[in-house]
Short mmCIF file of C-alpha atoms and ligand atoms in Angstrom, two decimals:
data_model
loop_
_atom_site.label_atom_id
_atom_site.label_comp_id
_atom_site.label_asym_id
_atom_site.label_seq_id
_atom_site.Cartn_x
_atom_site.Cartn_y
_atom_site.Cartn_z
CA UNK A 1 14.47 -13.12 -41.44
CA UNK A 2 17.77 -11.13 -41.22
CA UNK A 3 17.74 -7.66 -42.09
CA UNK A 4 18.69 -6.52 -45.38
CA UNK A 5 22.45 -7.90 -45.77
CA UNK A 6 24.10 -4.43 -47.61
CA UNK A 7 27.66 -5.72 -47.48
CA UNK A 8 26.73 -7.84 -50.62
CA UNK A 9 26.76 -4.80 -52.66
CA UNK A 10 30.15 -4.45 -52.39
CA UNK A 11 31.07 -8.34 -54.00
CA UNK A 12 29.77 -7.46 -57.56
CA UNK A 13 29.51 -11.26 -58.81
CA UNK A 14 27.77 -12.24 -56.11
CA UNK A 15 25.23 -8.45 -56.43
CA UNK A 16 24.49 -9.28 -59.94
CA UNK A 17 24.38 -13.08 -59.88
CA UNK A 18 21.53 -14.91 -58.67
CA UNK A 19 23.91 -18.39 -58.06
CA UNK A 20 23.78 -18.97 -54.01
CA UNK A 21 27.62 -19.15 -53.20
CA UNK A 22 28.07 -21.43 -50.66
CA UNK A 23 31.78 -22.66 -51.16
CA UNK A 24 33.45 -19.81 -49.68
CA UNK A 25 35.97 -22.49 -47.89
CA UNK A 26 36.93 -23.27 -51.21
CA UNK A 27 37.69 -19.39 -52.07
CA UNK A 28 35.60 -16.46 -50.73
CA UNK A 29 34.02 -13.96 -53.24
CA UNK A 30 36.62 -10.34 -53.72
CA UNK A 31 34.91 -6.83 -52.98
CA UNK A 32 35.35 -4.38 -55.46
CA UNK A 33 37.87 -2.37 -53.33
CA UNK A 34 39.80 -5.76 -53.65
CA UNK A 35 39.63 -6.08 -57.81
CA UNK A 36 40.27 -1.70 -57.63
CA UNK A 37 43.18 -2.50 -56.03
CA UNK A 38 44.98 -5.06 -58.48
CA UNK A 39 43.32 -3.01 -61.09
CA UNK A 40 44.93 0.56 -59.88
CA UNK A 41 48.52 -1.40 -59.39
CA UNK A 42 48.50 -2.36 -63.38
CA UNK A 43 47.32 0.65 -64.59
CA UNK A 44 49.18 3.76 -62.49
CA UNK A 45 52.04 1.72 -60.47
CA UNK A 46 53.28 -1.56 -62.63
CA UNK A 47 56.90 -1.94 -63.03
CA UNK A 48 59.11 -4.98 -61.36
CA UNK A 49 59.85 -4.04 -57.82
CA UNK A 50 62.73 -4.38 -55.76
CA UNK A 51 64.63 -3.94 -59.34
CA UNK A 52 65.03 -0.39 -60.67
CA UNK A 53 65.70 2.90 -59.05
CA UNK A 54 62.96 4.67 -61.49
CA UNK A 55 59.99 6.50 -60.16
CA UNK A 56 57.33 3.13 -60.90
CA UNK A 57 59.76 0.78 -59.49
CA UNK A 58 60.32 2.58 -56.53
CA UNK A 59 56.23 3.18 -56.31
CA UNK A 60 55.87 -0.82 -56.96
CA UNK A 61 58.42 -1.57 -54.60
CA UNK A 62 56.72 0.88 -51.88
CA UNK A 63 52.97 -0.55 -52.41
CA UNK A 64 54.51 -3.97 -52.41
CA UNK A 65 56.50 -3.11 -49.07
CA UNK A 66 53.55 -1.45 -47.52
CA UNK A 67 51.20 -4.62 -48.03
CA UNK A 68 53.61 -6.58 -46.15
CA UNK A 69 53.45 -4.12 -42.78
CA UNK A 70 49.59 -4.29 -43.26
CA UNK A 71 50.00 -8.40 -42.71
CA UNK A 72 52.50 -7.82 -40.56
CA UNK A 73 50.03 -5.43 -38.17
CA UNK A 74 47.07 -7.82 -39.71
CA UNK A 75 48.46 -11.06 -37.87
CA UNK A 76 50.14 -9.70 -35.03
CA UNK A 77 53.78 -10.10 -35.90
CA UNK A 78 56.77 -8.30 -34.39
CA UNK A 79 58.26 -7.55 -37.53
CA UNK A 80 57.52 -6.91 -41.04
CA UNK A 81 61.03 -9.18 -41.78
CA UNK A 82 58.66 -12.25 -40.43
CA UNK A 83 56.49 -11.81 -43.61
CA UNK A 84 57.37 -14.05 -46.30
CA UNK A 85 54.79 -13.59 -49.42
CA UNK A 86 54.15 -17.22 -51.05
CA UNK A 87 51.67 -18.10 -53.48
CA UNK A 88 49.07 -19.72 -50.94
CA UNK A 89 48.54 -21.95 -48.28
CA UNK A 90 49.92 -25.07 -49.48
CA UNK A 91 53.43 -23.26 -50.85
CA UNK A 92 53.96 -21.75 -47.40
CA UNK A 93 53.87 -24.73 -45.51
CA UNK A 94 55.77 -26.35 -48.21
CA UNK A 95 58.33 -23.76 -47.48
CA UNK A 96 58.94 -24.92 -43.50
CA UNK A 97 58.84 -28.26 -44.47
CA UNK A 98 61.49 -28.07 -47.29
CA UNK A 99 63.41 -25.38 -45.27
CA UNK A 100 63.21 -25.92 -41.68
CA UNK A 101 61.68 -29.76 -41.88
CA UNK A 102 64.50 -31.01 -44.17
CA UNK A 103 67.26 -29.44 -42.20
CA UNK A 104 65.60 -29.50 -38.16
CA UNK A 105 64.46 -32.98 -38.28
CA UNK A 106 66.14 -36.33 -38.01
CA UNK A 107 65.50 -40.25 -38.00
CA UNK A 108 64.20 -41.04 -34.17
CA UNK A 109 62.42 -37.56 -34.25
CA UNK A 110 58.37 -37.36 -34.23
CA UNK A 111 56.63 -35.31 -36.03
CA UNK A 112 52.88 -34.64 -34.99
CA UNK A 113 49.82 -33.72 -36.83
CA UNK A 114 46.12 -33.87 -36.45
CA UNK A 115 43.65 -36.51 -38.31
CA UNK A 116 42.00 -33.26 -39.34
CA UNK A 117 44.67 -32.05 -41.66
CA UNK A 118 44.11 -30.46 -45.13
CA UNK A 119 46.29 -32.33 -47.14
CA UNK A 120 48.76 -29.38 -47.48
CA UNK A 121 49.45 -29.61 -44.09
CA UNK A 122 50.01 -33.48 -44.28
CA UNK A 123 52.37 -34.71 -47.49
CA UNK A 124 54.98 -31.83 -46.87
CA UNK A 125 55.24 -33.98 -43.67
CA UNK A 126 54.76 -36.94 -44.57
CA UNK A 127 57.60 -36.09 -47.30
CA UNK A 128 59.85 -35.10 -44.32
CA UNK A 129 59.09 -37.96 -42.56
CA UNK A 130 60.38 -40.34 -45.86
CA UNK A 131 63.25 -38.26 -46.20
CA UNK A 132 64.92 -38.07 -42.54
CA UNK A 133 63.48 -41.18 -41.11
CA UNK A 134 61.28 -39.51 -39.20
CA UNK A 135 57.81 -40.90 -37.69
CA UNK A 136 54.34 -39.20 -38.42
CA UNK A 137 52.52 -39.41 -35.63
CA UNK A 138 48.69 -38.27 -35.92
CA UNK A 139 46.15 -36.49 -32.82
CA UNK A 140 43.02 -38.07 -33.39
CA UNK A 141 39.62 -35.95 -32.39
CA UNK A 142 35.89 -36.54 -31.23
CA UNK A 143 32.77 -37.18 -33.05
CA UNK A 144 32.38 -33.71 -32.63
CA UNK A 145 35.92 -32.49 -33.98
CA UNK A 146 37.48 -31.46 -30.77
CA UNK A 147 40.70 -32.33 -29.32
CA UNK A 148 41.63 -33.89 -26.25
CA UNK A 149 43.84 -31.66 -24.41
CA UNK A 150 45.53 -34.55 -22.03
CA UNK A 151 46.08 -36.57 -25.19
CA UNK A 152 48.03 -33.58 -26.55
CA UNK A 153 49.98 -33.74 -23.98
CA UNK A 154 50.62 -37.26 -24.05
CA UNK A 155 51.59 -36.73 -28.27
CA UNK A 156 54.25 -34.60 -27.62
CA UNK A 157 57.41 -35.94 -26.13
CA UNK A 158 60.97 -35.52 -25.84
CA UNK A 159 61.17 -37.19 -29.43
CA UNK A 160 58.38 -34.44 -30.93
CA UNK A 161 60.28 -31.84 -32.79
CA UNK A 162 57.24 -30.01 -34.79
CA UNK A 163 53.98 -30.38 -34.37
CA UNK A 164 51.73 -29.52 -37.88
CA UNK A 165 48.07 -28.53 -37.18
CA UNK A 166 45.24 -26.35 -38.45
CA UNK A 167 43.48 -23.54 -36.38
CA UNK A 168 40.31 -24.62 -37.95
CA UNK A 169 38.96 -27.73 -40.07
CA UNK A 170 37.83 -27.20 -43.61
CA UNK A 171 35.28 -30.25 -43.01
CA UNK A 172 34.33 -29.63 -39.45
CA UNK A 173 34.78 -26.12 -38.61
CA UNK A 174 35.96 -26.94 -35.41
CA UNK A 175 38.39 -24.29 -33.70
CA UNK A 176 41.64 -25.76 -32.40
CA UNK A 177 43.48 -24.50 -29.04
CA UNK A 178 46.53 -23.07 -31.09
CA UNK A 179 47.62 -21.58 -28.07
CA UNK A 180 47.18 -24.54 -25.43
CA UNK A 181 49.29 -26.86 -28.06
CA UNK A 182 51.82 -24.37 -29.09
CA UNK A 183 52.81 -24.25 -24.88
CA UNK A 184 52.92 -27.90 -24.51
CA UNK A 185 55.21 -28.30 -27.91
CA UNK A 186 57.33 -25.28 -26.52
CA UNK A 187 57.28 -27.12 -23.47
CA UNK A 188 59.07 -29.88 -25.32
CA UNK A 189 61.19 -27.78 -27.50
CA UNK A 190 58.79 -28.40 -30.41
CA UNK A 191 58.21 -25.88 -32.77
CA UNK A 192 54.52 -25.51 -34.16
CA UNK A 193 53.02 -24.85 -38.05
CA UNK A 194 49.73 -23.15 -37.68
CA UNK A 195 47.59 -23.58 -40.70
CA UNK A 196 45.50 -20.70 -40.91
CA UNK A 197 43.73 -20.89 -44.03
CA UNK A 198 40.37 -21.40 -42.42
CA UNK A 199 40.88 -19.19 -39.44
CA UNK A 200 41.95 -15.77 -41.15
CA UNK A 201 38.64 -15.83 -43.07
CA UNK A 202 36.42 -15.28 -39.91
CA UNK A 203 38.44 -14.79 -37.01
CA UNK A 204 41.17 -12.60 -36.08
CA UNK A 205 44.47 -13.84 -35.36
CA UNK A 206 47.75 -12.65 -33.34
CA UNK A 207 50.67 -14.83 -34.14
CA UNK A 208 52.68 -13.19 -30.92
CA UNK A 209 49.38 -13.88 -28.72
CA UNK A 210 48.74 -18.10 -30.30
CA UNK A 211 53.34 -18.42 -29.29
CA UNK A 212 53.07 -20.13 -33.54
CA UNK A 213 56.29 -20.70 -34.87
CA UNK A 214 55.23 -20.35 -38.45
CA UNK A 215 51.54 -19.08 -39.45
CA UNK A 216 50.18 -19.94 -42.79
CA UNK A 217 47.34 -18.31 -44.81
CA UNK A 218 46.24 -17.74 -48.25
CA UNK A 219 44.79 -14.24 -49.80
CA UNK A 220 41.78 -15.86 -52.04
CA UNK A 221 39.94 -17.29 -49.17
CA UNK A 222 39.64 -13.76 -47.00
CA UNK A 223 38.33 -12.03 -50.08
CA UNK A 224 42.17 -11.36 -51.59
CA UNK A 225 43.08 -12.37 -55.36
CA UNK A 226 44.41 -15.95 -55.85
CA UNK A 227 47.89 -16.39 -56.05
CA UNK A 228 48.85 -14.73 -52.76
CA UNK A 229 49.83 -16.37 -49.91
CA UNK A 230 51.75 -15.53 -46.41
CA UNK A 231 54.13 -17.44 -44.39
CA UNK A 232 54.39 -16.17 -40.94
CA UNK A 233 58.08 -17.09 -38.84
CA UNK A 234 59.45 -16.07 -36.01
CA UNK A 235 62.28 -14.14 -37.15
CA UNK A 236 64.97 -16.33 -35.09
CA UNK A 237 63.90 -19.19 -37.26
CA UNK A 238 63.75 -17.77 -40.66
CA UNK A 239 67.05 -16.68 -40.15
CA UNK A 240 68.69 -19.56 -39.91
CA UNK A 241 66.62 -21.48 -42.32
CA UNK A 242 68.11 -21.72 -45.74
CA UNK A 243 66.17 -20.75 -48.91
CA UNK A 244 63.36 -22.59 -50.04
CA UNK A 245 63.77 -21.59 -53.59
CA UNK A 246 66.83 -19.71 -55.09
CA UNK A 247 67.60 -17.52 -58.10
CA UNK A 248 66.83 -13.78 -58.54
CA UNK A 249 65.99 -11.19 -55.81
CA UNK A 250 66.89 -13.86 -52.88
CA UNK A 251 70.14 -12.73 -53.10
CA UNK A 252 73.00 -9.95 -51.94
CA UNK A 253 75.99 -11.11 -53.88
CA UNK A 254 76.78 -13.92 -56.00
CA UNK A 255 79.99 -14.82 -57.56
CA UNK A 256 80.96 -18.03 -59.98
CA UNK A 257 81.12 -20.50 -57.08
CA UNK A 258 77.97 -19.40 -54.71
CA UNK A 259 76.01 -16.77 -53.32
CA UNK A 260 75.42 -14.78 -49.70
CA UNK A 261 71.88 -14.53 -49.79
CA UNK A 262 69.42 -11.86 -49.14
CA UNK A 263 68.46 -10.90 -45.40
CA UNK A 264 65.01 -11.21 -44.22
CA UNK A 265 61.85 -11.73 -45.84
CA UNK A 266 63.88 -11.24 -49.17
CA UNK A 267 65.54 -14.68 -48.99
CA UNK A 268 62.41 -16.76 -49.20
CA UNK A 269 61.20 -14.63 -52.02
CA UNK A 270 62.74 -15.30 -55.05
CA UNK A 271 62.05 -14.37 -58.70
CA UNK A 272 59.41 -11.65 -59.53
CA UNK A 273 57.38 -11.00 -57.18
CA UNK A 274 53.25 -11.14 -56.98
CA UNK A 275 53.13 -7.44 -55.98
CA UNK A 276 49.40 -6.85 -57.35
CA UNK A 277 48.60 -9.83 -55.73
CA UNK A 278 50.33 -8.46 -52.54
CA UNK A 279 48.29 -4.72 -52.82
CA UNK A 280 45.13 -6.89 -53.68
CA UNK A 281 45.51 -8.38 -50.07
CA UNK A 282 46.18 -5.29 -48.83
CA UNK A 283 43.44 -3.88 -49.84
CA UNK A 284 41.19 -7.19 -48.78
CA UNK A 285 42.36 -6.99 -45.05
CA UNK A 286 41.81 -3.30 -44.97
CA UNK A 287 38.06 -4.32 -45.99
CA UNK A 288 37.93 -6.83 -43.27
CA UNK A 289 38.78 -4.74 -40.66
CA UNK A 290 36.44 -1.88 -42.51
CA UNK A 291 33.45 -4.57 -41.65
CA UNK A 292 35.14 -6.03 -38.34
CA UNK A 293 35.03 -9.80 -37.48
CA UNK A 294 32.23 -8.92 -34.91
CA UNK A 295 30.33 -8.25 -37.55
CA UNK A 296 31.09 -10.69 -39.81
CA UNK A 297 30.89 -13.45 -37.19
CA UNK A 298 27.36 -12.46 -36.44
CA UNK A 299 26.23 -12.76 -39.73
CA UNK A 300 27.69 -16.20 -40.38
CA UNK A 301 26.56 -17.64 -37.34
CA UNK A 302 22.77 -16.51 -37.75
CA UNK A 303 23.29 -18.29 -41.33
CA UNK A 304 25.23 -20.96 -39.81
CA UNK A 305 22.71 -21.53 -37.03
CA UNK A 306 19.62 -21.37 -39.59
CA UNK A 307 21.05 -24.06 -41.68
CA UNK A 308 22.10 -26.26 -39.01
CA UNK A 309 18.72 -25.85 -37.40
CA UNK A 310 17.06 -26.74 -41.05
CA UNK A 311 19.34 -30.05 -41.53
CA UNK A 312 18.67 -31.34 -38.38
CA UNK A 313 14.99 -31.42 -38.91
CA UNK A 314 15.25 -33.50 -42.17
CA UNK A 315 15.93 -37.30 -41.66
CA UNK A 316 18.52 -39.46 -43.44
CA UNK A 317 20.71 -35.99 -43.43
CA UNK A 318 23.76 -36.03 -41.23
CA UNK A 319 26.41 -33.53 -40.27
CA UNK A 320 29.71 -33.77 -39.27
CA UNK A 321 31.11 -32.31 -36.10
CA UNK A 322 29.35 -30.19 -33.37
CA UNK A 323 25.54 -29.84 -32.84
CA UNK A 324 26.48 -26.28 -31.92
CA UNK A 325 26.34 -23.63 -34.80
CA UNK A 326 28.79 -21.58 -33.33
CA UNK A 327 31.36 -24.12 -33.56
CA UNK A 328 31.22 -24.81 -37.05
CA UNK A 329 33.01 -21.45 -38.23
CA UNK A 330 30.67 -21.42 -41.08
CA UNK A 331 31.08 -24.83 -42.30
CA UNK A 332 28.45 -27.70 -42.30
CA UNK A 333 29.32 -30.85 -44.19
CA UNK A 334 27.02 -33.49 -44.53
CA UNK A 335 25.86 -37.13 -46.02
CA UNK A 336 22.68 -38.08 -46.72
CA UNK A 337 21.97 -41.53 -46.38
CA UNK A 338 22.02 -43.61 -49.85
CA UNK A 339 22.62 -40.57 -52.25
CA UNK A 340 26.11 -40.11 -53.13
CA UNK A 341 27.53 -36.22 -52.39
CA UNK A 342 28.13 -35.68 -55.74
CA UNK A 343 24.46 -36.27 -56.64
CA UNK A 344 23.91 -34.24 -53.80
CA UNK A 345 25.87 -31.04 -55.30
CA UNK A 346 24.25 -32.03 -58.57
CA UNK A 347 20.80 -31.25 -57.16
CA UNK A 348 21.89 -28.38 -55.58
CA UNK A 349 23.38 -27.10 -58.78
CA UNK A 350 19.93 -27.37 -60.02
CA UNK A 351 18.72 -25.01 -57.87
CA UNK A 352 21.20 -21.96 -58.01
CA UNK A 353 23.13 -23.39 -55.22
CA UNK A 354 27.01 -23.55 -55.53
CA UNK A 355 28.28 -26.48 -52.38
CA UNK A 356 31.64 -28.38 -52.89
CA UNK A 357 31.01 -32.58 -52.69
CA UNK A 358 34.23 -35.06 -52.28
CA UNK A 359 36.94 -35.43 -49.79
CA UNK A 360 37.30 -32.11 -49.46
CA UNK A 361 41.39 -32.72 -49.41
CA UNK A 362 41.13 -34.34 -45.96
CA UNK A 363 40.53 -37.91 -46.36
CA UNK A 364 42.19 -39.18 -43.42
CA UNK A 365 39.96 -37.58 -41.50
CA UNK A 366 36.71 -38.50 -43.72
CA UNK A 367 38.29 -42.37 -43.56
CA UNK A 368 38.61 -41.50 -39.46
CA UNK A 369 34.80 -40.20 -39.55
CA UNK A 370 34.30 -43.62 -41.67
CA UNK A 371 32.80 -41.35 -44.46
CA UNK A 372 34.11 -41.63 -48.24
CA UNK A 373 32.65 -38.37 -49.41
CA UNK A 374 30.58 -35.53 -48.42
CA UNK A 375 28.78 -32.59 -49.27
CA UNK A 376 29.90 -28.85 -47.66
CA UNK A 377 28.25 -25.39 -47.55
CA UNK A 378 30.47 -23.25 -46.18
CA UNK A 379 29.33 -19.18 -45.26
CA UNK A 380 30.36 -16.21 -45.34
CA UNK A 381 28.66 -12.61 -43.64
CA UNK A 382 27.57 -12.14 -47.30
CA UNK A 383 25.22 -15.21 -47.18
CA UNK A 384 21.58 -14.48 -46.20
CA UNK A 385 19.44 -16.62 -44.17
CA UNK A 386 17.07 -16.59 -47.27
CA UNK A 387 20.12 -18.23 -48.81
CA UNK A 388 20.21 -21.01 -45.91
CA UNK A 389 15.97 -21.50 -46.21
CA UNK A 390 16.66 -22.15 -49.90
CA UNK A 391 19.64 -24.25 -49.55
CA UNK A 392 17.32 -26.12 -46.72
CA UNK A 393 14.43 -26.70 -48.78
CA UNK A 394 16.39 -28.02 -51.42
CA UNK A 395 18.25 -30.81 -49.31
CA UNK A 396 14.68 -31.44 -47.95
CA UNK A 397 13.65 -32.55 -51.60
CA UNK A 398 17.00 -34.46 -52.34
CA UNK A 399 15.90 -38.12 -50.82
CA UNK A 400 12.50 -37.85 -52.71
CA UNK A 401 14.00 -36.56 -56.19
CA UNK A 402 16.36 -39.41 -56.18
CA UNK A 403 13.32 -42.10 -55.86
CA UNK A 404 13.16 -42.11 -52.77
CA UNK A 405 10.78 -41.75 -50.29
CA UNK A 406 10.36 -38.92 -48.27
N1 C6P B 501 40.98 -25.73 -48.83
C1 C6P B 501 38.75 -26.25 -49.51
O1 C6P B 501 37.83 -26.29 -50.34
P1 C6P B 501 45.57 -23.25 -50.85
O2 C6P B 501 44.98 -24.12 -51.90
O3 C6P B 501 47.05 -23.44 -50.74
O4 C6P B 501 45.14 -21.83 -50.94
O5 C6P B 501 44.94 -23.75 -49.46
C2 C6P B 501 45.18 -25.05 -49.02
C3 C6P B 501 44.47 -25.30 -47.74
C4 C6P B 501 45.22 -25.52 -46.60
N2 C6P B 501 44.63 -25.72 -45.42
C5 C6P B 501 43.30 -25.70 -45.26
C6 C6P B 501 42.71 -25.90 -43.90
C7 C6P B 501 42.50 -25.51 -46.38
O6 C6P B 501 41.17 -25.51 -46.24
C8 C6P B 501 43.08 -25.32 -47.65
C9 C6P B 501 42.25 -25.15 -48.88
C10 C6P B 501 40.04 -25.58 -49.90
O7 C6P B 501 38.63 -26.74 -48.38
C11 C6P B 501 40.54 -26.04 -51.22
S1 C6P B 501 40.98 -27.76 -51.20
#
């Protein structure tokens, strides 16, 4: 059994709930540092930033400038210009593809993606694709979720001018090579869209290091408040990108017939800002690297490996991707033959246990894996491997609680 896991103490719903959360791929638990944070912002520093010249603008302005060097230094960027704050995941991608997609990409081009793509890193493209004529061209993996390096290669041609993928599966887990693809697109002149959503969470990241063009995460899944999000570009392509969306703050000057815009992140950010979502991020990286990802990986794995261990010794239960626990990143999703996922999740329910059942936004890859639906737990170092024993026992029962045999 693992030793006493004390880092729960400091995620109060999860200290004083007895519900086993396991759908942290969904959106991870916050720390109370993390819900401090947005807390301290409303109460001492709230005025609109980037507005006034008064004392609490000027102090909302600062915290809200200072959580964007704290990305910036997070991730592994040059510069904190290259940090655009979004809402999430899904509205940062949207912004390349609306952006730089719309206005870099023409009919005869190729766009390339993976099979394994959460949907918000598929329809933006497959919207660019309608609109400029362009084909979608998709990277198909293994059983086990991996990618095929040569086939990469063989993907991206003279005609590929972006190439969309995610550093890590929200079905399988699987790791991509960010950095192996991002030198053969740059070998091509192809720029790359890192989806990072999964990867920030439990591993850490240096944009500079992976060569990504753009770098995408959101602030709810690494223990930040929803409705924060970060774009990562390299500054050379933000620059000559035009807005995504336009109105107040994204602008220098603006006169009767147009406007000069804003330089750098300021451009991509317009309207009022979420700057207590911005400080609540703040706040949740500065916990992450207060635990360290050493840390937290060891703690996930040992759950990981526990739970993986358990499923494999029950029949009828399957699980997608690797055998290996360590290359699941916390993330084991599963069918069990003749009951339906959502049955399965219903169960679970029953017994404290919180899993997410469905497509999990990534049905071309579920269609690919010839799977409608399926059930996922999904870790974090918070879980215990009590938590996994339960969650095991309880699929154990599943087969034989819905009439069957055992
Ligand atoms: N996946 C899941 O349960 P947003 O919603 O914008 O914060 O994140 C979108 C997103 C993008 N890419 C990947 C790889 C993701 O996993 C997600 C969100 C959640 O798997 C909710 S569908």
């Amino acid at each position: 059994m693992d030793e006493k896991n004390t880092f729960r103490t400091d995620f109060p719903l999860i200290a004083e709930n007895t519900t086993i959360y396991m759908d942290n791929a969904a959106t991870s638990q916050r720390p109370q540092c993390v819900l401090d944070a947005v807390n301290d912002f409303y109460l001492k520093h709230n005025a609109n930033p980037l507005r006034g010249t008064y004392p609490l603008s000027v102090e909302a302005t600062d915290l809200y400038e200072e959580a964007r060097k704290s990305v910036r230094d997070f991730i592994g960027a040059a510069s904190s210009r290259e940090i655009i704050f979004t809402r999430n995941t899904t509205e940062s991608i949207n912004l390349v593809a609306y952006s730089y997609g719309l206005n870099n990409i023409k009919s005869g081009d190729e766009i390339l993606v993976s099979i394994m793509e959460h949907h918000s890193n598929l329809l933006p493209w497959q919207m660019v694709a309608r609109q400029t004529g362009t084909t979608l061209r998709f990277l198909e993996c293994r059983p086990d979720g991996s990618l095929d390096l040569d086939e990469v290669k063989s993907l991206i041609t003279d005609k590929t001018k972006l190439v969309a993928i995610t550093q890590v599966s929200n079905v399988l887990g699987i790791v991509n090579p960010i950095r192996e693809i991002a030198a053969l697109a740059h070998e091509k002149g192809a720029v790359i869209v890192v989806d990072g959503a999964q990867s920030t969470p439990h591993m850490p990241v240096h944009v500079q290091e992976l060569d990504a063009d753009f770098f995408a995460f959101s602030g709810h899944k690494i223990f930040g408040p929803m409705g924060i999000g970060v774009l990562y570009g390299k500054k050379k392509l933000l620059k000559q990108m035009p807005p995504f969306l336009s109105g107040g703050e994204m602008i220098d000057s603006v006169t009767r017939e147009g406007a000069k815009y804003a330089e750098l992140p300021h451009k991509f950010e317009a309207g009022t800002v979420n700057a207590a979502g911005a400080v609540g991020l703040k706040a949740a990286l500065d916990y992450v690297r207060s635990v360290g990802y050493e840390e937290m990986q060891k703690r996930e794995l040992a759950v990981t490996r526990r739970a993986l261990e358990g499923l494999k010794q029950i029949p009828h239960v399957h699980v997608l991707g690797s055998e290996k626990a360590e290359e699941h990143t916390g993330i084991l999703t599963f069918t069990i033959d003749d009951v339906h996922p959502h049955d399965v999740s219903e169960i679970l329910i029953s017994d404290g246990i919180s899993v997410r059942a469905g497509h999990h936004c990534a049905q071309p890859l579920l269609n690919y894996l010839g799977v409608s639906a399926a059930t996922r737990a999904s870790f974090m170092f918070y879980n215990t491997e009590e938590e996994a024993d339960a969650f095991v026992k309880s699929i154990a029962s599943i087969r034989e609680r819905m009439g069957y045999g055992k």
